[in-house]
Tab-separated table of C-alpha atoms in Angstrom:
chain	number	residue	atom	x	y	z
E	1	MET	CA	20.164	-32.749	23.521
E	2	ASP	CA	20.322	-34.624	26.766
E	3	VAL	CA	22.415	-33.357	29.788
E	4	LEU	CA	23.971	-36.201	31.371
E	5	GLY	CA	24.893	-34.658	34.943
E	6	ARG	CA	27.402	-32.896	36.177
E	7	ASP	CA	31.328	-34.774	36.426
E	8	SER	CA	32.762	-33.040	39.692
E	9	ARG	CA	36.041	-34.333	38.925
E	10	LEU	CA	36.363	-32.769	35.550
E	11	GLU	CA	34.577	-29.800	37.325
E	12	ALA	CA	32.017	-30.020	33.700
E	13	TYR	CA	28.730	-30.674	32.671
E	14	ARG	CA	28.568	-33.895	30.526
E	15	VAL	CA	26.273	-33.413	27.585
E	16	ALA	CA	24.797	-35.922	24.586
E	17	THR	CA	23.607	-35.317	21.253
E	18	GLY	CA	22.419	-38.010	18.848
E	19	GLY	CA	20.895	-41.239	18.669
E	20	PRO	CA	22.293	-44.703	20.111
E	21	ASP	CA	24.432	-45.368	16.922
E	22	ALA	CA	25.679	-42.094	16.722
E	23	ARG	CA	25.526	-40.422	20.093
E	24	ILE	CA	28.107	-37.375	20.895
E	25	VAL	CA	29.188	-36.509	24.332
E	26	GLY	CA	30.943	-33.751	25.198
E	27	LEU	CA	31.837	-31.481	28.470
E	28	ILE	CA	31.282	-28.104	29.091
E	29	PRO	CA	33.531	-26.736	31.970
E	30	ASP	CA	31.886	-25.050	34.689
E	31	ALA	CA	33.884	-22.054	33.940
E	32	VAL	CA	32.262	-21.544	30.706
E	33	ILE	CA	28.852	-21.040	32.049
E	34	SER	CA	29.827	-19.205	35.544
E	35	GLU	CA	31.680	-16.839	32.800
E	36	HIS	CA	27.753	-15.647	32.042
E	37	VAL	CA	25.489	-16.608	35.264
E	38	PRO	CA	26.610	-17.240	38.561
E	39	LEU	CA	26.261	-20.933	39.936
E	40	THR	CA	26.616	-20.255	43.291
E	41	GLY	CA	23.703	-19.691	46.043
E	42	GLY	CA	21.931	-23.075	46.086
E	43	ARG	CA	20.882	-23.335	42.640
E	44	GLY	CA	24.040	-23.337	40.832
E	45	ARG	CA	23.203	-27.066	39.092
E	46	GLN	CA	19.765	-25.918	38.410
E	47	THR	CA	21.196	-22.237	36.797
E	48	ALA	CA	23.585	-24.474	34.798
E	49	TYR	CA	20.840	-26.744	33.644
E	50	ASP	CA	18.888	-23.816	32.602
E	51	TRP	CA	21.792	-22.085	30.373
E	52	ILE	CA	22.575	-25.328	28.774
E	53	ALA	CA	18.926	-25.512	27.749
E	54	ARG	CA	19.267	-21.629	26.401
E	55	HIS	CA	22.254	-22.611	24.369
E	56	SER	CA	21.217	-26.455	23.373
E	57	ALA	CA	21.420	-25.417	19.566
E	58	GLU	CA	24.640	-23.956	19.981
E	59	ILE	CA	26.088	-26.654	21.837
E	60	GLU	CA	24.715	-29.261	19.617
E	61	LEU	CA	26.642	-27.666	16.907
E	62	THR	CA	29.816	-27.607	18.690
E	63	LEU	CA	29.552	-31.085	19.606
E	64	ARG	CA	29.019	-32.269	15.886
E	65	SER	CA	31.557	-29.758	14.784
E	66	LEU	CA	34.348	-31.445	16.950
E	67	ALA	CA	33.430	-35.016	16.153
E	68	SER	CA	33.376	-34.345	12.163
E	69	GLY	CA	36.869	-32.297	12.765
E	70	HIS	CA	34.908	-29.552	10.250
E	71	GLY	CA	33.184	-26.040	11.458
E	72	LYS	CA	34.491	-22.913	13.131
E	73	ILE	CA	33.841	-23.069	16.814
E	74	LEU	CA	32.975	-19.330	18.486
E	75	ALA	CA	33.604	-18.436	22.029
E	76	PRO	CA	32.687	-19.438	24.365
E	77	PHE	CA	31.960	-22.815	23.107
E	78	ASP	CA	35.618	-23.588	21.743
E	79	GLN	CA	36.078	-24.623	25.626
E	80	VAL	CA	33.755	-27.614	25.180
E	81	VAL	CA	35.782	-31.198	24.671
E	82	LEU	CA	34.290	-34.393	23.262
E	83	GLN	CA	34.348	-37.030	26.103
E	84	GLU	CA	36.642	-39.822	25.224
E	85	ASP	CA	35.483	-43.264	26.325
């Protein structure tokens, strides 16, 4: 899984999984991450990246479930959305 950075307009982190032919890009709202760790104090971005890394398996599963339309998505990952092109 790749973290593609933060979209300040959408207040979410862009993440992607899969290869060039089957890449799935999603958005994790800041609010999802900040429910579990504080994103303030000058290290917010690194803290978010660390949280995403710790939950990469769940995030990848969520992205694949959203893309296929199958599977149950549990909180807090039920707030993740696919990024529209």
